[in-house]
Tab-separated table of C-alpha atoms and ligand atoms in Angstrom:
chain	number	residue	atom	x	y	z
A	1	UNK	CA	60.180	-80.763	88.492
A	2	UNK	CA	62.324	-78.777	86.150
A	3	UNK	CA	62.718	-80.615	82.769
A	4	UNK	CA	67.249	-80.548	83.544
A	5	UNK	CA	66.096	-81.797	87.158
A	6	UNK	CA	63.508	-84.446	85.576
A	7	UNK	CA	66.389	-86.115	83.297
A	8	UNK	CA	68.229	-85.798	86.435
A	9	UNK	CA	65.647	-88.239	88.343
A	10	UNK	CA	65.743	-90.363	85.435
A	11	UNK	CA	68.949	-90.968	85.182
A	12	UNK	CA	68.681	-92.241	88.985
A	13	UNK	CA	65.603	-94.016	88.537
A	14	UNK	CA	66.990	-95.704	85.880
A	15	UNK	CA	69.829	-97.018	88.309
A	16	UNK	CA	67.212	-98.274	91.232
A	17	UNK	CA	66.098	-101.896	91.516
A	18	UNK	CA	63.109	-102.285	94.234
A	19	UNK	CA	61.937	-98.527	93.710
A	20	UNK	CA	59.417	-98.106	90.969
A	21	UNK	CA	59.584	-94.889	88.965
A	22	UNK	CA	56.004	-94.062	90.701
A	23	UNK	CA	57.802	-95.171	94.119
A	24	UNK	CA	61.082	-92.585	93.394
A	25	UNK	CA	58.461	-89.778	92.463
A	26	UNK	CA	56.311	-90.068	95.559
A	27	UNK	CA	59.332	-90.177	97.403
A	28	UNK	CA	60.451	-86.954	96.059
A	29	UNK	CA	57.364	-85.517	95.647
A	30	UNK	CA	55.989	-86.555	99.073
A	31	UNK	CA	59.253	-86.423	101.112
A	32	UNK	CA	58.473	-90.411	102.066
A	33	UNK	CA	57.403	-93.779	100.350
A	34	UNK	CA	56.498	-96.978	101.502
A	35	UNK	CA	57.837	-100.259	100.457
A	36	UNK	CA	56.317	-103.559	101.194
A	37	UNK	CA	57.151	-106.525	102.074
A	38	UNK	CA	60.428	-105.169	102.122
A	39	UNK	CA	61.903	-107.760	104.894
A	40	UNK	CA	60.301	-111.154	106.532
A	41	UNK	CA	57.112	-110.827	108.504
A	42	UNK	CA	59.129	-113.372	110.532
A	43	UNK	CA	61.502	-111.058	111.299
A	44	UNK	CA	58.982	-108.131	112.355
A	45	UNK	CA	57.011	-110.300	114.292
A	46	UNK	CA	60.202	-111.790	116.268
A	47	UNK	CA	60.875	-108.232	117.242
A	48	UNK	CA	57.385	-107.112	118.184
A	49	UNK	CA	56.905	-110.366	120.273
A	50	UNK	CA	60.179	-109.782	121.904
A	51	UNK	CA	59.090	-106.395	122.549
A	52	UNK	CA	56.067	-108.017	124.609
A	53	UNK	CA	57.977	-110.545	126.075
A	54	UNK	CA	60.402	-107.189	127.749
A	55	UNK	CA	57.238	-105.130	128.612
A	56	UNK	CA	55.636	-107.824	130.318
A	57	UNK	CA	58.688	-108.703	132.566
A	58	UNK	CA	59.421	-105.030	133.188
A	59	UNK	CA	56.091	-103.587	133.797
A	60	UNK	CA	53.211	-105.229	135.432
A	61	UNK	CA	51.294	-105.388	131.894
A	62	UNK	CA	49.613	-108.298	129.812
A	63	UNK	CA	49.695	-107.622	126.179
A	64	UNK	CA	45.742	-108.831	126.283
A	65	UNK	CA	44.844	-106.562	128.590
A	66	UNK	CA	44.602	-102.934	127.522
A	67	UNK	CA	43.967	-101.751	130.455
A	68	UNK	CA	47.450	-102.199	132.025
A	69	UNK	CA	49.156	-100.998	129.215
A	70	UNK	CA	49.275	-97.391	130.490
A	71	UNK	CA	51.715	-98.543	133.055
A	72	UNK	CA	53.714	-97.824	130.548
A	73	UNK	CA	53.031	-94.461	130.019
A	74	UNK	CA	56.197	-92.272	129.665
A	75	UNK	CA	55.325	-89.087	127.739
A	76	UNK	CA	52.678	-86.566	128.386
A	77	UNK	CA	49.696	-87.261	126.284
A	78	UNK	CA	50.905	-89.716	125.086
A	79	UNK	CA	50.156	-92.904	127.313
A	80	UNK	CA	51.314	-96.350	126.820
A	81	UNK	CA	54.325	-95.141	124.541
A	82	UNK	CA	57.521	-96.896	125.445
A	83	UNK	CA	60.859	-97.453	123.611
A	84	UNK	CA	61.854	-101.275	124.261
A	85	UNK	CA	65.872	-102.142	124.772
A	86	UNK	CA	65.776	-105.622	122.716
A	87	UNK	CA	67.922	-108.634	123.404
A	88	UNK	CA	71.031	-107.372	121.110
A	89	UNK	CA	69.671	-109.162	118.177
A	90	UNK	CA	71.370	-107.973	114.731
A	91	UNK	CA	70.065	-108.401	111.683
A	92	UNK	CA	72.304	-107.651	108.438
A	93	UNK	CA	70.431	-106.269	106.170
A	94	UNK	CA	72.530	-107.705	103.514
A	95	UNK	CA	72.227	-111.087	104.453
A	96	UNK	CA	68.332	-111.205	105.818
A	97	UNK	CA	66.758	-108.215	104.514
A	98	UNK	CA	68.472	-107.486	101.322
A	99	UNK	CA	65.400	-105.692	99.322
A	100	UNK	CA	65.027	-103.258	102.380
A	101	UNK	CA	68.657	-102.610	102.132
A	102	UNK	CA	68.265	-101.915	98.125
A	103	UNK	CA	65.624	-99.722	98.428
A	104	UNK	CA	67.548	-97.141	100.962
A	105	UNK	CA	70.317	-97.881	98.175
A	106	UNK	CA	67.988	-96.454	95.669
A	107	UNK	CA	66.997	-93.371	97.368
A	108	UNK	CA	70.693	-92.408	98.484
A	109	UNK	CA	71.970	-92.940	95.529
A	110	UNK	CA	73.895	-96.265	95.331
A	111	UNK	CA	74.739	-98.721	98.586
A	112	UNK	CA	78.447	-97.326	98.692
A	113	UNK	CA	77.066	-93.760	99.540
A	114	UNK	CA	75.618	-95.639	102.977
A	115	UNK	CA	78.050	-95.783	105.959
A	116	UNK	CA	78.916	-99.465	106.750
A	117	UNK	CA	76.202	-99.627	103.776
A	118	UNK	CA	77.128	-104.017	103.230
A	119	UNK	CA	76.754	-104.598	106.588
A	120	UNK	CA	74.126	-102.119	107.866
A	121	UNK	CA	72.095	-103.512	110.402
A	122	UNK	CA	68.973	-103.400	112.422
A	123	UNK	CA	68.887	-104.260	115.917
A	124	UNK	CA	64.906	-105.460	117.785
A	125	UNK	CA	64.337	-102.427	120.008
A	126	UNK	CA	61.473	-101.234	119.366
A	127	UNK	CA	58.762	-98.193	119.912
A	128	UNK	CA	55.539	-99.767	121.388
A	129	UNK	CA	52.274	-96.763	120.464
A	130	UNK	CA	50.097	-99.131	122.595
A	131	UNK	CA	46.964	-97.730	122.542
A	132	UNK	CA	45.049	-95.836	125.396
A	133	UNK	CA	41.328	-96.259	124.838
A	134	UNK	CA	39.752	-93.168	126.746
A	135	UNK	CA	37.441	-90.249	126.575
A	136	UNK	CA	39.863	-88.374	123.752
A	137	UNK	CA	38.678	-89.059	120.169
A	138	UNK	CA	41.550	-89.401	118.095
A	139	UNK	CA	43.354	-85.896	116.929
A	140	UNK	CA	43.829	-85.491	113.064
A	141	UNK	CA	47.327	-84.292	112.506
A	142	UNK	CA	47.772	-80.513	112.194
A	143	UNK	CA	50.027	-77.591	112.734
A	144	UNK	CA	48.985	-76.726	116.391
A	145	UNK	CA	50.234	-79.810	118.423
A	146	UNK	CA	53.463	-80.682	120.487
A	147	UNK	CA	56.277	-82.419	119.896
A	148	UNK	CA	56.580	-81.928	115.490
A	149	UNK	CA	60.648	-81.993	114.772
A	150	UNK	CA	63.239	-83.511	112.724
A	151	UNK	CA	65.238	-85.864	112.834
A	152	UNK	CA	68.787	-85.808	114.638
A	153	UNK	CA	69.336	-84.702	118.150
A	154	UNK	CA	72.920	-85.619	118.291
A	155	UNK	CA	74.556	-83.048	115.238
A	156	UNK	CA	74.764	-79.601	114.233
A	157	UNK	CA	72.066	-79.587	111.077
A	158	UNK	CA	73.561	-78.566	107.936
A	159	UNK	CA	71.793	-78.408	104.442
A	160	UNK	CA	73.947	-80.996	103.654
A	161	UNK	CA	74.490	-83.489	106.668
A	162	UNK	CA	75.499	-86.916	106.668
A	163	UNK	CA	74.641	-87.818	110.108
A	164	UNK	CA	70.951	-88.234	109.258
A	165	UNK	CA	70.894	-89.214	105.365
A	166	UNK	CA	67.599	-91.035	106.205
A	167	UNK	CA	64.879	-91.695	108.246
A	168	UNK	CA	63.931	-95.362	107.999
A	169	UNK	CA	60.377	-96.988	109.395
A	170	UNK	CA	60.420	-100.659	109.532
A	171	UNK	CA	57.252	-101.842	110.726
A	172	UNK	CA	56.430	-104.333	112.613
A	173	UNK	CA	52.844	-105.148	113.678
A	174	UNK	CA	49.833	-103.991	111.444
A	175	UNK	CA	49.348	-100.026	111.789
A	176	UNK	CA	45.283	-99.196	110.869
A	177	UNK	CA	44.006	-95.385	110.599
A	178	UNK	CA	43.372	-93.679	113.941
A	179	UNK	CA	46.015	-96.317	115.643
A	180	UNK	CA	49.237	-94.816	116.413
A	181	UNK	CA	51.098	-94.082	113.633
A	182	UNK	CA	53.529	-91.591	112.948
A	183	UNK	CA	52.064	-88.165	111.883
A	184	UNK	CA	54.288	-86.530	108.678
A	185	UNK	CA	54.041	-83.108	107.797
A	186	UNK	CA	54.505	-84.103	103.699
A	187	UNK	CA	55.352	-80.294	102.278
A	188	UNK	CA	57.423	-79.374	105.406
A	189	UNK	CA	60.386	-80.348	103.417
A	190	UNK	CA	60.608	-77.269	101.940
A	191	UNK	CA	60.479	-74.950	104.704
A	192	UNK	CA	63.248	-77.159	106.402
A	193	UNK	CA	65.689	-76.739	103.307
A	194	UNK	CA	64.985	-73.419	102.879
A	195	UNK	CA	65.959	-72.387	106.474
A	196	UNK	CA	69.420	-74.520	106.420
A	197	UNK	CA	69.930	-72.667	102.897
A	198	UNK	CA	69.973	-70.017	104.634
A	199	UNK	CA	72.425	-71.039	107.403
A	200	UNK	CA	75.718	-72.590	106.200
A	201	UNK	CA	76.767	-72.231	109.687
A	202	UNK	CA	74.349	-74.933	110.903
A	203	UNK	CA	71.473	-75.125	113.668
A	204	UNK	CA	71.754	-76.257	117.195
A	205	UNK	CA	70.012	-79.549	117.133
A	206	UNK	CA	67.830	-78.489	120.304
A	207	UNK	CA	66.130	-75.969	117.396
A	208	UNK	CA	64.701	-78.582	115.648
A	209	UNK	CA	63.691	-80.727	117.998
A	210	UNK	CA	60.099	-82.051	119.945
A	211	UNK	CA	60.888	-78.706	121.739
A	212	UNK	CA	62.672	-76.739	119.461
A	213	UNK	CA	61.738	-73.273	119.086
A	214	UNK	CA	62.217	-73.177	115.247
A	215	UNK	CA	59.769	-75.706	114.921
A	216	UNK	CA	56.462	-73.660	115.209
A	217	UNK	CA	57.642	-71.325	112.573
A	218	UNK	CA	58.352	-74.262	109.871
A	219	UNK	CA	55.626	-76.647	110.890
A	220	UNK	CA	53.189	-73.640	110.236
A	221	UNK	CA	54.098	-73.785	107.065
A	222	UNK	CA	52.905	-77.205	106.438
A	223	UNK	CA	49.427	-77.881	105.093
A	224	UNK	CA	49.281	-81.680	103.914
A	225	UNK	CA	49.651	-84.159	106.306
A	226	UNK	CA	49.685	-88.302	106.224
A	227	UNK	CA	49.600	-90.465	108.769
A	228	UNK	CA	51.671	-93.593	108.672
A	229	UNK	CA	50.063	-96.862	108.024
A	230	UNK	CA	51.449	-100.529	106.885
A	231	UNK	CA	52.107	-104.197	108.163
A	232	UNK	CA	54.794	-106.260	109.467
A	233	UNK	CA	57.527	-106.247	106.524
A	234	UNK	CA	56.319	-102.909	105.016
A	235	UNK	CA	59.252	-100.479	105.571
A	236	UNK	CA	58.830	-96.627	105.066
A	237	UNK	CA	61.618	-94.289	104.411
A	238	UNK	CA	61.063	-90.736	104.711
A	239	UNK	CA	62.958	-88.000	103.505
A	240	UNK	CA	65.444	-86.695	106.659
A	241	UNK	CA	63.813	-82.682	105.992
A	242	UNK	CA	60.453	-83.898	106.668
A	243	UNK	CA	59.327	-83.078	109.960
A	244	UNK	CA	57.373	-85.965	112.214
A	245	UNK	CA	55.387	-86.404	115.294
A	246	UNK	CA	54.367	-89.645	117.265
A	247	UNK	CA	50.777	-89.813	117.581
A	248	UNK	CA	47.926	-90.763	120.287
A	249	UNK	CA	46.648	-93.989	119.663
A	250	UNK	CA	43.119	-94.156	121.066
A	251	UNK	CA	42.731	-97.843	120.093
A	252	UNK	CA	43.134	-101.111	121.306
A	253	UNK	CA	45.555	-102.130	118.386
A	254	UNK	CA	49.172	-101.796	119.729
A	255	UNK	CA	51.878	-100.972	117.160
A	256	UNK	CA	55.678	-101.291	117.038
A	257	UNK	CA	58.031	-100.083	114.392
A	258	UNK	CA	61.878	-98.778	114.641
A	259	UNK	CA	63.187	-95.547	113.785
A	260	UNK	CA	66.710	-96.382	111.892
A	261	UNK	CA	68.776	-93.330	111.073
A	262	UNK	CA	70.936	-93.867	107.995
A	263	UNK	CA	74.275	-92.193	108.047
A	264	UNK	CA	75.687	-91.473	104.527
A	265	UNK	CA	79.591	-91.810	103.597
A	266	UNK	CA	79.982	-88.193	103.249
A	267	UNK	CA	77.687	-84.949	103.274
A	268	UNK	CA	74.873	-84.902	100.051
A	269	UNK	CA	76.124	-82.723	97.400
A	270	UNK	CA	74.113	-80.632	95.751
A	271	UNK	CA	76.044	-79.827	92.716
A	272	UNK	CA	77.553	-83.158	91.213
A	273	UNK	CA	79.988	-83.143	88.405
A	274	UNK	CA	78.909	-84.316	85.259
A	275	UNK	CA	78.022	-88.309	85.175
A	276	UNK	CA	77.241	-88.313	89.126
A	277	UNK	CA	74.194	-89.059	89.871
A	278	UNK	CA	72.096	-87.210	92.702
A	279	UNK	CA	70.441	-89.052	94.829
A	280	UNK	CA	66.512	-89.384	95.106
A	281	UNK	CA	66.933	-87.380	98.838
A	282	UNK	CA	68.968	-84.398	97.414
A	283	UNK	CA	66.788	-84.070	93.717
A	284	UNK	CA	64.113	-83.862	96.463
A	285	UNK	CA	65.840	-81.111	97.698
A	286	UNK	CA	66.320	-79.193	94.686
A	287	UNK	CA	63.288	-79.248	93.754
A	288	UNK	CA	61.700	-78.782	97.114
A	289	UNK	CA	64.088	-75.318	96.357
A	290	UNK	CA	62.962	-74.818	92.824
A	291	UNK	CA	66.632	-75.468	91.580
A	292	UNK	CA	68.994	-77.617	89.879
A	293	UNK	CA	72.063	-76.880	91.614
A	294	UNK	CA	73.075	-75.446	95.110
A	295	UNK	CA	76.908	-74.444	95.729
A	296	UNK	CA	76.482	-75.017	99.479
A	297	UNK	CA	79.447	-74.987	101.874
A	298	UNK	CA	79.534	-75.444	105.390
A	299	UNK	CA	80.764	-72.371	106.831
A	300	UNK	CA	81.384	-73.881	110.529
A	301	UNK	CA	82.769	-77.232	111.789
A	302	UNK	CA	80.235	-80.485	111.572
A	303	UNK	CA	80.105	-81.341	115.154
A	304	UNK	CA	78.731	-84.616	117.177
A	305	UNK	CA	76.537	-83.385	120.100
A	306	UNK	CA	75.074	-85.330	123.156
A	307	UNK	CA	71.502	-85.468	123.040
A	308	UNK	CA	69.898	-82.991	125.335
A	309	UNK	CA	68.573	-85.976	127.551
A	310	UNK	CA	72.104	-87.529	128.459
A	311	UNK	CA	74.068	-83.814	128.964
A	312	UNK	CA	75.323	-83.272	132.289
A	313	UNK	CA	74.564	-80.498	134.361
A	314	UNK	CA	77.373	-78.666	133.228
A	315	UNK	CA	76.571	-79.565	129.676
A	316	UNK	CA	72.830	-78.192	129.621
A	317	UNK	CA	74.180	-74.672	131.030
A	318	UNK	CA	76.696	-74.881	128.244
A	319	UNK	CA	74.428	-75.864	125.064
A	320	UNK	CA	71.477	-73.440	126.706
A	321	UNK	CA	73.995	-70.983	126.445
A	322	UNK	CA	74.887	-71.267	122.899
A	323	UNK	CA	70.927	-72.102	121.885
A	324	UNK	CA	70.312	-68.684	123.338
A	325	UNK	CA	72.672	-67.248	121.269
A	326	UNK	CA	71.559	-68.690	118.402
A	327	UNK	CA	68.251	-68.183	118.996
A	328	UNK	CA	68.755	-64.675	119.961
A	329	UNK	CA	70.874	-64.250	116.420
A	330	UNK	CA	67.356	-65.865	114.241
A	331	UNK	CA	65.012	-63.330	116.039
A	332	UNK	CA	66.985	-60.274	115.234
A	333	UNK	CA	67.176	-61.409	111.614
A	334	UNK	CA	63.752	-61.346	111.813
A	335	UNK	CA	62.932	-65.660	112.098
A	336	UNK	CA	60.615	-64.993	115.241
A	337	UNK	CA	58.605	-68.293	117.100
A	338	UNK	CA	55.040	-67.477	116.364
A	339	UNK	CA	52.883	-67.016	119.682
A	340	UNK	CA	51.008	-69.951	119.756
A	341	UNK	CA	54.119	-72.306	120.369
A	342	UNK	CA	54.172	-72.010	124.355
A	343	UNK	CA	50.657	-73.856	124.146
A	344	UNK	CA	52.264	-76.649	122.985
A	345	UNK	CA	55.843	-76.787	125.182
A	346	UNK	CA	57.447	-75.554	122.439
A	347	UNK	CA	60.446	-72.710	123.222
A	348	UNK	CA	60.316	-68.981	121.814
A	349	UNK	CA	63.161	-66.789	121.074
A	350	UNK	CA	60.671	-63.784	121.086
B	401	AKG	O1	56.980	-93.311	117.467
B	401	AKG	C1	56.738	-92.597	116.487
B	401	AKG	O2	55.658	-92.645	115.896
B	401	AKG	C2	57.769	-91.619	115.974
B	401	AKG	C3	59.066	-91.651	116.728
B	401	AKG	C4	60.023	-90.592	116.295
B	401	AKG	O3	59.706	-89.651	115.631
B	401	AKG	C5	61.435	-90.686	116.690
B	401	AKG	O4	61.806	-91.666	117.357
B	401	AKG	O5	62.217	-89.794	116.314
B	402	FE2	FE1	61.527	-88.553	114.936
């Protein structure tokens, strides 16, 4: 860090209470940082036995029995993955959970910066990485493999955006090595602020995403990787820049966590007047940058956007239409998909 952008991170260090100065730094540093024991083990293990107790009554599985678990299976490669729809459960952070609500406080830069921040909430869906013993050894993480992206299907990405201020793990059955836990490109942070520096007038969210074709490009970019481990009551956060994938889990330990956006009160500012403080996520940008300020202004409207999944017919053709554009706009300013991203279902604008 610079030494104006280290006082800066002390000054909001100095106004955290669950984050450790070491925990702030890795966070900033790192792009992500895991707290634990940061809510009940009750509390994850109510979810991921609820989580059971739907997969079991919706799919002929037994949560003894590996073998059935790939009955599951939705996505390609990736068998025995499954997103669970809960019972409608709520849990106020405030009230149940109030150290994991303090320490997204401390990384965004004070609770009233967070949307709804006193009564955020989790609800008990949850994303089930079974396991699929079978021939495939497990797959270090690394640049060439599908489905890397960030965070945020459902806005136009601006250097600045609210709509995903973070990306929040709880977790909620014990995660080992090699068992299904989320893959995190650690220095892709940079290459992500860099490229929305460079576009006040935002990116299609279908860009960045699983099949985005700006993804190759950034993720190549990336050469320190972590995967994601904890137990029940650990909760990660991770920086919303850094780009993620779900991994293969080859063993016979299932795991469930939750993926929790956190929507901020207004869009991160990069330039604060004097006696603001910036928050953990944008010093992390500035210095992913190599700055201290950044006058950024959107230069087109913010817009809410239907995830590719739920767009009508007449919807796809219409976003397709504008992706092309924009993707056809990147390539002639010379931001080109390298070749190797139609091996792994990812699109091309060259
Ligand atoms: O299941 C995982 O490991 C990651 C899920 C994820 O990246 C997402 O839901 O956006
Ligand atoms: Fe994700």
């Amino acid at each position: 860090m610079t030494p104006q952008l280290e006082i800066e991170f002390q000054r909001t260090v100095g106004q955290a209470s669950v984050l450790t100065a070491e925990d702030a730094r890795h966070f900033v540093e790192r792009g992500y940082v895991v707290i634990h024991d940061a809510f009940s083990r009750e509390i994850a293990t109510s979810i991921a036995s609820s989580a059971w107790d739907e997969l079991e009554s919706e799919y002929d599985v037994d949560r003894r029995t590996p073998a059935t678990w790939q009955r599951n299976a939705e996505g390609a490669g990736i068998g025995g993955y499954v997103r669970t729809k809960g019972n409608g459960r709520k849990f106020v952070l405030n009230d149940v959970a109030p150290k994991a609500l303090q320490a997204q406080a401390d990384v965004l830069g004070g609770i009233e910066r967070i949307r709804n921040g006193d009564r955020l909430a989790w609800g008990d869906t949850a994303i089930g990485n079974l396991g699929m013993p079978d021939e495939r050894p497990w797959q270090p993480p690394g640049v060439h493999q599908r489905g890397w992206h960030k965070d945020g299907w459902h806005f136009r990405h601006f250097l600045d955006s609210p709509e995903q201020g973070l990306l929040t793990v709880p977790i909620y059955s014990s995660i080992a090595p090699r068992s299904g836990g989320t893959f995190l490109a650690i220095d892709s942070l940079r290459a992500v602020a860099e490229l929305l520096a460079e576009h006040p007038e935002g990116i299609h969210p279908d860009g960045v995403q699983g099949a985005g074709y700006l993804i190759p490009g950034l993720i190549e970019r990336s050469t320190s990787f972590v995967e994601l481990t904890g137990e029940p009551g650990d909760l990660v956060l991770v920086h919303p820049f850094i780009l993620h994938r779900v991994s293969r889990n080859p063993s016979t330990r299932p795991r469930f966590i939750a993926n929790v956006a956190v929507v901020l009160d207004g869009p991160m500012c990069f330039s604060r007047p004097a006696g603001e403080c910036f928050s953990l996520v944008e010093i992390a940008v500035l210095n992913a940058l190599g700055v201290e300020t950044i006058d950024f202004a959107a230069t087109a409207a913010r817009e809410a956007l239907k995830p590719s999944p739920f767009r009508s017919a007449e919807e796809r053709v219409r976003e397709r239409r504008r992706l092309d554009v924009e993707m056809a706009k990147m390539a002639s300013r010379g931001r080109r998909t390298p070749r190797w991203a139609v091996d792994f279902d990812y699109g091309t604008n060259v």
